[in-house]
Coordinates of C-alpha atoms in Angstrom, one line a residue:
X1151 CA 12.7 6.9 18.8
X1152 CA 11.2 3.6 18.7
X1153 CA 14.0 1.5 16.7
X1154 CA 13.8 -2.1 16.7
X1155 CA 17.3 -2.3 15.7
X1156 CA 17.5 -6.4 16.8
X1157 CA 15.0 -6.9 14.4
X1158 CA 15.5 -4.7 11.5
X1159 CA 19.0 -5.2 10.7
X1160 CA 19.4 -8.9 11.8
X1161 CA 21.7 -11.3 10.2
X1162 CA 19.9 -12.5 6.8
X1163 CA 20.2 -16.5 8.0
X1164 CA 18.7 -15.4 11.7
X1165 CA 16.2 -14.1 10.2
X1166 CA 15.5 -16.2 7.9
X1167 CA 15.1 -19.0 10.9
X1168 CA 13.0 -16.7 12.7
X1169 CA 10.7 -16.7 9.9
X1170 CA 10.6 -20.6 9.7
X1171 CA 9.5 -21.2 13.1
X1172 CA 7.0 -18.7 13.2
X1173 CA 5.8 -20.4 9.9
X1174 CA 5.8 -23.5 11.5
X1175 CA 3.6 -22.1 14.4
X1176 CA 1.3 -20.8 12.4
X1177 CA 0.6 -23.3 10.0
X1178 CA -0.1 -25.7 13.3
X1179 CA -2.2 -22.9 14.5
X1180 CA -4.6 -22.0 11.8
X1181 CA -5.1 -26.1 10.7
X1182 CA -6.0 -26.3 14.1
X1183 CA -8.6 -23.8 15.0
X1184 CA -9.7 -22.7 11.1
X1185 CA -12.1 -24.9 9.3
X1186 CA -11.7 -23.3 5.9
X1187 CA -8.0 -24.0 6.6
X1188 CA -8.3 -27.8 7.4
X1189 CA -10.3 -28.7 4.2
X1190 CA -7.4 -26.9 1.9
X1191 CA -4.6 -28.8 3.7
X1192 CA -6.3 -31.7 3.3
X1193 CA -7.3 -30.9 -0.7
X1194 CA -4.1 -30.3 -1.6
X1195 CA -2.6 -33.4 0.2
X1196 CA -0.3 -31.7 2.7
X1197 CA -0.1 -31.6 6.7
X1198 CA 1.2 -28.9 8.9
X1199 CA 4.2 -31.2 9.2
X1200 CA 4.9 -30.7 5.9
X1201 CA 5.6 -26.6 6.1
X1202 CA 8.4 -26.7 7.6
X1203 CA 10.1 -23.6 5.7
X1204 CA 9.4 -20.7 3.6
X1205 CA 9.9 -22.7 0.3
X1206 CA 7.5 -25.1 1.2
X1207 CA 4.4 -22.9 0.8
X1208 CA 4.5 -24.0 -3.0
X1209 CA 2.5 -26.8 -1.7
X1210 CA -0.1 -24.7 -0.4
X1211 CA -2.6 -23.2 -2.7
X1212 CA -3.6 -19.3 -2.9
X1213 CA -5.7 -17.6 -0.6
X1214 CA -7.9 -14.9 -1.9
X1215 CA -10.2 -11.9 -1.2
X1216 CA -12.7 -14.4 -2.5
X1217 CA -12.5 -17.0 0.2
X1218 CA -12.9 -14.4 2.9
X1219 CA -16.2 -13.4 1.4
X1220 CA -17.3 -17.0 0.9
X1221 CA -16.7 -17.6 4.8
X1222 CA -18.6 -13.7 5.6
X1223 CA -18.6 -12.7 8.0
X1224 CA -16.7 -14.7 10.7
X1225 CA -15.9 -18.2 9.1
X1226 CA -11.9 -17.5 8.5
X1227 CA -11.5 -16.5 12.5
X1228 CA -9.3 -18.7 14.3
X1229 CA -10.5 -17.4 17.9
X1230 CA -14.4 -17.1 20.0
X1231 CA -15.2 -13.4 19.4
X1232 CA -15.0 -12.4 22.8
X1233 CA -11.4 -12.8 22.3
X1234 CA -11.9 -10.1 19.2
X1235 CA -11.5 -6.6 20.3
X1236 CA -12.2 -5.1 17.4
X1237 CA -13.4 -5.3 13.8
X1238 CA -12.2 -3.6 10.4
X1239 CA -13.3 -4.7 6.6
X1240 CA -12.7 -3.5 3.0
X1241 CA -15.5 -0.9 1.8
X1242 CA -17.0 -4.1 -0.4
X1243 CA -17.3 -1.9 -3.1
X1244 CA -17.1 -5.2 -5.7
X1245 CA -19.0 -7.6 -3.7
X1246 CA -19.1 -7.9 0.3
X1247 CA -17.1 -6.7 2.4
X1248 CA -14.0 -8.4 3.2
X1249 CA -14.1 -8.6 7.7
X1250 CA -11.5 -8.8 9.5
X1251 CA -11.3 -9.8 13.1
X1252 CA -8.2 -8.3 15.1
X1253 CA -7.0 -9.4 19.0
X1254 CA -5.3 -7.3 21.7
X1255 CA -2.2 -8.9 20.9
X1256 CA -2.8 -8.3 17.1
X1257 CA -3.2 -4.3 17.6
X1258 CA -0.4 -4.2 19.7
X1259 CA 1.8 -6.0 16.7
X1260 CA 0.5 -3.4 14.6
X1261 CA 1.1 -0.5 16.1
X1262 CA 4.4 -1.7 16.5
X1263 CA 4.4 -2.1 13.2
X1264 CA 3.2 1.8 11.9
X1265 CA 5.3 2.4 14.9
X1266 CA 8.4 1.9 12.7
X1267 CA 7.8 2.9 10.1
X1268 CA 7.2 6.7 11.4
X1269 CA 10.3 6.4 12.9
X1270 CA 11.7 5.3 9.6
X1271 CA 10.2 8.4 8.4
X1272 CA 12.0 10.6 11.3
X1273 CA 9.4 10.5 13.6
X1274 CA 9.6 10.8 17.5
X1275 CA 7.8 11.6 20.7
X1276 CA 8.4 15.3 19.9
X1277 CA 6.4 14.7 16.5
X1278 CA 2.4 16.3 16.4
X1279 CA 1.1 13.7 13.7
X1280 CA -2.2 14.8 11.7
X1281 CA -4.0 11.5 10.4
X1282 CA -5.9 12.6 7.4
X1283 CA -7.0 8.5 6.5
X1284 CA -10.4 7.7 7.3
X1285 CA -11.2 6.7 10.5
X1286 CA -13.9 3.8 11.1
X1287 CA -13.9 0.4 9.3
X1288 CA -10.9 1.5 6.9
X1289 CA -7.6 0.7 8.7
X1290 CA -5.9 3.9 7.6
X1291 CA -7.0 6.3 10.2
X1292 CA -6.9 3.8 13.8
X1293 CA -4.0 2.1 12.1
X1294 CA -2.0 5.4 12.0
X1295 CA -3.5 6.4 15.1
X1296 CA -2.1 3.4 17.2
X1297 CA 1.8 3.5 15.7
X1298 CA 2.0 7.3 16.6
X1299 CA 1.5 6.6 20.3
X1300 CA 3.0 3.7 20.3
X1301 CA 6.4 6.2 19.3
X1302 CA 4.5 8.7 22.2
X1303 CA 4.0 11.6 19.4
X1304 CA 1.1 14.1 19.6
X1305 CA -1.7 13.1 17.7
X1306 CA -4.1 14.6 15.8
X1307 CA -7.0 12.9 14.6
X1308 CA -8.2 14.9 11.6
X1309 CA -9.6 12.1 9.2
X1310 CA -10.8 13.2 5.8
X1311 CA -12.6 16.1 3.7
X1312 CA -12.7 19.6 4.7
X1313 CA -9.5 20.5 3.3
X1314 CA -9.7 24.0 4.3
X1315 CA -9.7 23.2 8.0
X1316 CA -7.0 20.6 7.2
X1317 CA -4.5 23.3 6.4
X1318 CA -5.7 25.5 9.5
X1319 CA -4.8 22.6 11.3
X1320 CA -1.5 22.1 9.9
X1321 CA -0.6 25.9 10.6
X1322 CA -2.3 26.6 14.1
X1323 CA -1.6 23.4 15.2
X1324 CA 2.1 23.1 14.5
X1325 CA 1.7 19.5 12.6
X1326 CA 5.1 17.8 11.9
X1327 CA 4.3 15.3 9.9
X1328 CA 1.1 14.4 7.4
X1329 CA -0.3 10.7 6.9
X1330 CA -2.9 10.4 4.1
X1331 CA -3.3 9.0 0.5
X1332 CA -0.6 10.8 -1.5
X1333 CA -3.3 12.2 -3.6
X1334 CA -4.6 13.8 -1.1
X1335 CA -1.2 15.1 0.0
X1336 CA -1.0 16.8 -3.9
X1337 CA -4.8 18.0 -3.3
X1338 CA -3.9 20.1 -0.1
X1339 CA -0.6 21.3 -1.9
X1340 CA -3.2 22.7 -4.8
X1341 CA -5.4 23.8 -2.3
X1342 CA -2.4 25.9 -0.3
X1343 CA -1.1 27.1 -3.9
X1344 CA -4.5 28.2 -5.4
X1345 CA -5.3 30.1 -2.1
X1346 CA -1.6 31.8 -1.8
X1347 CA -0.7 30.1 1.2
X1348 CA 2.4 30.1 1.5
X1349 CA 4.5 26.8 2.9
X1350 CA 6.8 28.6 5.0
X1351 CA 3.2 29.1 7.2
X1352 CA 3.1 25.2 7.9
X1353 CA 5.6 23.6 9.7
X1354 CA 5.8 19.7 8.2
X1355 CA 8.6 18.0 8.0
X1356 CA 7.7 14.5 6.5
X1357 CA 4.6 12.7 5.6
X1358 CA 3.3 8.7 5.3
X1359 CA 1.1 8.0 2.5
X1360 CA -0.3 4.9 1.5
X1361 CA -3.2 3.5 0.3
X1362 CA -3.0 4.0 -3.1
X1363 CA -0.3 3.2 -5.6
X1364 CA 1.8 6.2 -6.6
X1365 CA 4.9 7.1 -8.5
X1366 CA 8.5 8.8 -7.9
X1367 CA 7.4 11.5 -9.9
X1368 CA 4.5 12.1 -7.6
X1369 CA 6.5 11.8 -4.6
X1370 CA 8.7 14.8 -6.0
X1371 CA 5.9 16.6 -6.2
X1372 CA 4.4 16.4 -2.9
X1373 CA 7.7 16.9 -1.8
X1374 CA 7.8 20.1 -3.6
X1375 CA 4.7 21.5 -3.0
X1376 CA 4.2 20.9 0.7
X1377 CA 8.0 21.3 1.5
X1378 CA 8.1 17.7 3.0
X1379 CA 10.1 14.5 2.6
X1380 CA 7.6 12.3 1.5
X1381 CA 7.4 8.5 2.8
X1382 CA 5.7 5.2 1.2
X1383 CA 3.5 3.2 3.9
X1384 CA 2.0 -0.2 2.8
X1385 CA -0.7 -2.4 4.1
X1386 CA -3.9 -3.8 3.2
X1387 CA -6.9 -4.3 5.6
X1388 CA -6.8 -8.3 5.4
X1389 CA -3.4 -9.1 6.4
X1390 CA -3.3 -5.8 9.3
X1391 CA -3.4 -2.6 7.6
X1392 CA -0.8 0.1 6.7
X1393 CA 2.5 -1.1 8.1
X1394 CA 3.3 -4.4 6.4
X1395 CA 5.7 -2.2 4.5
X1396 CA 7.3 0.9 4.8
X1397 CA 9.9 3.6 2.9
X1398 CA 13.2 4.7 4.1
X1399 CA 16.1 7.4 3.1
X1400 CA 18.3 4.5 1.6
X1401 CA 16.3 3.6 -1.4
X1402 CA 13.4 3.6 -3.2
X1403 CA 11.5 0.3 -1.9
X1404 CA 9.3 -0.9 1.2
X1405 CA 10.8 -2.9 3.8
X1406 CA 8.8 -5.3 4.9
X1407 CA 8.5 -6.2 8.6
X1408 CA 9.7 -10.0 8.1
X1409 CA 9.2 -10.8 11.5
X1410 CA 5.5 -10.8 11.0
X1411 CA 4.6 -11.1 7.5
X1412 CA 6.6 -13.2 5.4
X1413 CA 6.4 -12.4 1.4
X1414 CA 6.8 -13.8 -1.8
X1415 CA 6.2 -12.8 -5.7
X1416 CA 4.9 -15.1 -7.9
X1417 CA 4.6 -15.5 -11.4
X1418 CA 0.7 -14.8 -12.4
X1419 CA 0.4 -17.3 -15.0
X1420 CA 2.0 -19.7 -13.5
X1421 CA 1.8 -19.1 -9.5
X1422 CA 5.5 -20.2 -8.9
X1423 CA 7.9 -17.8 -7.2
X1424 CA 9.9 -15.9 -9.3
X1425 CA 13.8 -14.7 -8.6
X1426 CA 14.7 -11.8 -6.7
X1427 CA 14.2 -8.4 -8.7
X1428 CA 11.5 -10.1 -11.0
X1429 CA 7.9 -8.4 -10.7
X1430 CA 5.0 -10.7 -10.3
X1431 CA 1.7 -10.9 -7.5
X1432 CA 2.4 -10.1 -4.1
X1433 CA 1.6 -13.1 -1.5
X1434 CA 1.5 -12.6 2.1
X1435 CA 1.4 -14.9 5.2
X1436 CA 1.1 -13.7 8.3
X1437 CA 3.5 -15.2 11.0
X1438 CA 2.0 -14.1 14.5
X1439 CA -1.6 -12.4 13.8
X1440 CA -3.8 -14.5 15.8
X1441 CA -7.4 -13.1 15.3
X1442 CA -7.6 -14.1 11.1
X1443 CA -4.3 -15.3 10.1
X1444 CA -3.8 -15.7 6.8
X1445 CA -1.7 -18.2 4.8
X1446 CA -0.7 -17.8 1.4
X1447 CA -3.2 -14.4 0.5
X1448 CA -2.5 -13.4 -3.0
X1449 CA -3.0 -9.1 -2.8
X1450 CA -2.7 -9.1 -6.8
X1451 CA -0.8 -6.3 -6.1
X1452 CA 2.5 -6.0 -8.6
X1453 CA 6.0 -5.7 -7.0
X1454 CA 9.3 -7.4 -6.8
X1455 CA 11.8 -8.1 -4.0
X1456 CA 15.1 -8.2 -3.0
X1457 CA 17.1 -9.4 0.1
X1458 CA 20.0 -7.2 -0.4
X1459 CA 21.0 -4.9 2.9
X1460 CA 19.8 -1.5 2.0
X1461 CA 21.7 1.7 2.7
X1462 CA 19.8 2.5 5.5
X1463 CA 21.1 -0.2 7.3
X1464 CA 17.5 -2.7 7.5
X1465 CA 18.5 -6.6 6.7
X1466 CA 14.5 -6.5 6.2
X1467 CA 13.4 -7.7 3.0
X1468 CA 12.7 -4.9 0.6
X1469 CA 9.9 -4.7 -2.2
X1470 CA 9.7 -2.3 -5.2
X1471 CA 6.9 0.0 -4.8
X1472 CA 3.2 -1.0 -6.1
X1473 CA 3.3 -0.3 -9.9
X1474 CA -0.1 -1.6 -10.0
X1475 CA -2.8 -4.7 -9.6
X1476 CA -2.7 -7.7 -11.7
X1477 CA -6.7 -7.3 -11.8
X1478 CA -6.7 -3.8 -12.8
X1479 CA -4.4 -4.6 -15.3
X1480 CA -6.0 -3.4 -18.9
X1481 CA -4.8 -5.3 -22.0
X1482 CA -5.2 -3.0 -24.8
X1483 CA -4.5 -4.7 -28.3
X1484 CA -2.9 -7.4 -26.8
X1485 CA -0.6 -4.9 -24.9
X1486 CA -0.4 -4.8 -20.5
X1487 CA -1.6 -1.6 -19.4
X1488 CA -1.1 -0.5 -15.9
X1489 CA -3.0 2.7 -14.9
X1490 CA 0.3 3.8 -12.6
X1491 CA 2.3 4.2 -16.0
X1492 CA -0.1 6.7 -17.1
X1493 CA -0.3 8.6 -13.7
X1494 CA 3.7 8.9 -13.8
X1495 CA 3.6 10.4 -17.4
X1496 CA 1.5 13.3 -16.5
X1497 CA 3.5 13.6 -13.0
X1498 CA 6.8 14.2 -15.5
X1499 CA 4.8 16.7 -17.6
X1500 CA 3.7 18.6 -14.8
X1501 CA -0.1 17.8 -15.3
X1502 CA -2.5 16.3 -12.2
X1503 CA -3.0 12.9 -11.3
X1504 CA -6.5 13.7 -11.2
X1505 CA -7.1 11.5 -14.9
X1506 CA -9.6 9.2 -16.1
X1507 CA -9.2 6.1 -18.7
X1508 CA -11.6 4.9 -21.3
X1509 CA -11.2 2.0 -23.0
X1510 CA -13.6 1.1 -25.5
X1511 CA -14.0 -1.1 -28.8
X1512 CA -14.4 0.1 -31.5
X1513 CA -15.7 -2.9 -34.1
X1514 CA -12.6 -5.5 -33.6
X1515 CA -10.6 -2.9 -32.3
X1516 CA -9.6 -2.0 -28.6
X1517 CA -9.4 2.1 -28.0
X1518 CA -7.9 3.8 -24.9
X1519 CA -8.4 7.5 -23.6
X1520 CA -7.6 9.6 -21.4
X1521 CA -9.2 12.6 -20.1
X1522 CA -6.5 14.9 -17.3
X1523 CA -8.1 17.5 -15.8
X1524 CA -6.5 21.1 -16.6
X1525 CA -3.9 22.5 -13.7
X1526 CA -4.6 26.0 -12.9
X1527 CA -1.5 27.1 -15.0
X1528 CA -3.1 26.0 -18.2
X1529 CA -6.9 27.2 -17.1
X1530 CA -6.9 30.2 -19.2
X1531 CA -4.2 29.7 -21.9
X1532 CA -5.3 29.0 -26.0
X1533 CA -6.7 26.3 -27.5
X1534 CA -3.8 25.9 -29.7
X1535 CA -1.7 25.5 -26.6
X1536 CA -3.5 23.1 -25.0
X1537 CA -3.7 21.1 -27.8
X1538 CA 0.1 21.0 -27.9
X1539 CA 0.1 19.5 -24.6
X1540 CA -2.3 16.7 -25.2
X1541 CA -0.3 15.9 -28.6
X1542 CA 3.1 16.0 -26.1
X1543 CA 1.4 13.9 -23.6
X1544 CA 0.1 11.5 -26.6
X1545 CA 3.5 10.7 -27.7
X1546 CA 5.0 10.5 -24.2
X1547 CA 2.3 7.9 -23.6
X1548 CA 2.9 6.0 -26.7
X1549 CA 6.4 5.8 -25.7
X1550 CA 6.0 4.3 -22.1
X1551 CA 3.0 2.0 -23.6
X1552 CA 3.7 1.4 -26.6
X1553 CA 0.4 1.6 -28.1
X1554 CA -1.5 5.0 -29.1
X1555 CA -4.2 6.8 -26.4
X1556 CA -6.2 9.6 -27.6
X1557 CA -5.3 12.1 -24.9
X1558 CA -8.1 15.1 -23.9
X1559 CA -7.5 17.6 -21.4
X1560 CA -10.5 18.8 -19.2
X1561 CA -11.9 21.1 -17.1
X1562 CA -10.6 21.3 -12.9
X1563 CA -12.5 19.5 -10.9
X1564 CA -14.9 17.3 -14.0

């Protein structure tokens, strides 16, 4: 198993040191060799000197997806290219792509990374892994690729699509554990169940998914329908890719690998941290990426932390999952709206997370809907029926939300 047990259950205070003098290196490092970097420093009226621990970032302003597209595509690298070994970026599906420029010595940190969190997830040298993430410019696929032989495990580069030869795959092949976006996990478990294939043909035993927020509800599903224990994997292509964070047995959040990305959670409105267990952005720095280090890069993403040892054993700070993104966030007559509280409604009622919102206004007034594709269950019962489950769904969501959502269920695959 590869267990970096020096690391992952060290003393809180050691740890916390570790995390300062890294900081300190950094800081040196990237207002050294990172133009974009100087100016801010010296805009804000700081100095390297002045970082000297993790509280003193407040001096330091954000970082954002924005800056790395204003410096496309190699202004934020703090190294020549010929020491870049290779390149990953965001799809740029909102503007350009964000690039990102990674060293030897950064893929081996981030392998080492992935590397623990499959063995978080029980994996070991014995493991066949399928990776159903994309390969290419997406860091889902390589970055999967690397941890599992960094552990030594078979691999089994599948990428995406084709879900058909996915699950031949997963039965000739003898497949132990599954990484993809968990709604991709639910789609082969539809695909298995709609074809009468059974589970006991597979032989999983665990799966990393990532990517994509996604509830408790829709981890007992997957669970459920592929027979699997199902594990959270967190990253984001700026700061390295999947394993910044990862899920264990001893609780329900993501332990962060603190030795290499230190994390804090601010208040939106305000950008000042926020106490332990509050939820606010997600801001990363990374301690020892050398290729494009970042100080100070606000995801967006909404989470809280806490630095309480978890059952599992891991000292390693621990963050609540992703309940959403502060810019996807919808305000609906003056009411926050996160698109994962709708998803983990319809996971309760035993609906898909295949859904669609509309929001609309209508005169002065703001309107939301949304449209769930049918399950195969409810494909040939009544109209009256049906409309019993979009009134049930309607009040569930008024409940969580607080507002009313005209709800409308759909046909499979619209």
């Amino acid at each position: 198993m590869y267990w970096n047990e020096e690391i992952e259950t060290m003393d809180a205070e050691r740890l916390r040191a570790l995390q300062d003098e890294r900081l300190r290196e950094q800081v040196r490092y990237t207002y050294d060799r990172v133009p974009f970097y100087k100016k801010m420093f010296d805009e804000a009226g700081a100095q390297p000197g002045d970082i000297r621990t993790a509280k003193d970032l407040e001096k330091l302003p954000f970082t954002s997806k924005t800056d790395l597209r204003d410096n496309y595509p190699y202004g934020l690298l703090a190294v020549p290219m010929e020491e870049i070994v290779r390149i990953h970026a965001s799809s740029g599906t909102t503007g350009k792509a964000t690039v990102v420029g990674y060293t030897a010595g950064d893929l081996a940190l981030w392998d080492e990374c992935v590397a623990r969190a499959l063995t978080c997830a029980g994996g070991t040298r014995k493991d066949i892994i399928q990776v159903c993430y994309g390969y290419g410019l997406f860091t889902g696929g390589l970055g999967l690729h690397g941890g599992a032989e960094r552990i030594g495990a078979t691999v089994i580069p599948a990428s995406t699509g084709n879900t058909a030869r996915q699950i031949t795959m997963l039965q000739d092949y003898g497949s132990t554990m599954l990484c993809c976006t968990p709604s991709y996990a639910l789609y082969i478990g539809d695909t298995m169940e709609k074809n009468n294939i059974p589970v006991s043909s597979i032989h999983l035993k665990a799966g990393l998914f990532g990517a994509e927020p996604w509830t408790v509800r829709m981890k007992e599903e997957i669970e459920k329908r592929l027979g699997i224990r199902a594990y959270d994997i967190y990253g984001l292509s700026e700061i390295s890719g999947p394993g910044v964070s990862f899920g264990c047995d001893g609780s329900d959040g993501l332990h962060v690998n603190d030795d290499h990305f230190l994390i804090e959670i601010v208040d939106p409105a305000t950008g000042k941290n926020v106490p332990d267990g509050e939820k606010g952005e997600v801001v990363f720095t990374t301690l020892t990426k050398r290729g494009l280090p970042l100080l100070r890069y606000n995801t967006h993403d909404i989470s809280s932390i806490t630095h309480e040892r978890c059952a599992c054993g891991r000292t390693l700070t621990r963050m609540a999952r992703i309940t959403g993104r502060s810019d996807d966030m919808l305000i609906i007559r003056g009411v926050n709206v996160f698109p994962s509280q709708i998803e983990g409604v319809l996971i309760r009622l035993g609906l898909t997370s295949n859904y669609q919102i509309i929001v609309d206004r209508l005169g002065t007034t703001d309107s939301i809907e949304v449209l769930v594709e049918m399950t195969p269950e409810l494909f040939g019962d009544t109209v009256t029926h049906i409309s019993r489950i979009e009134e049930e769904v309607t009040n569930a969501l008024k409940s969580v939300l607080g507002i009313f959502a005209k709800v409308s269920i759909v046909e499979p695959k619209s």
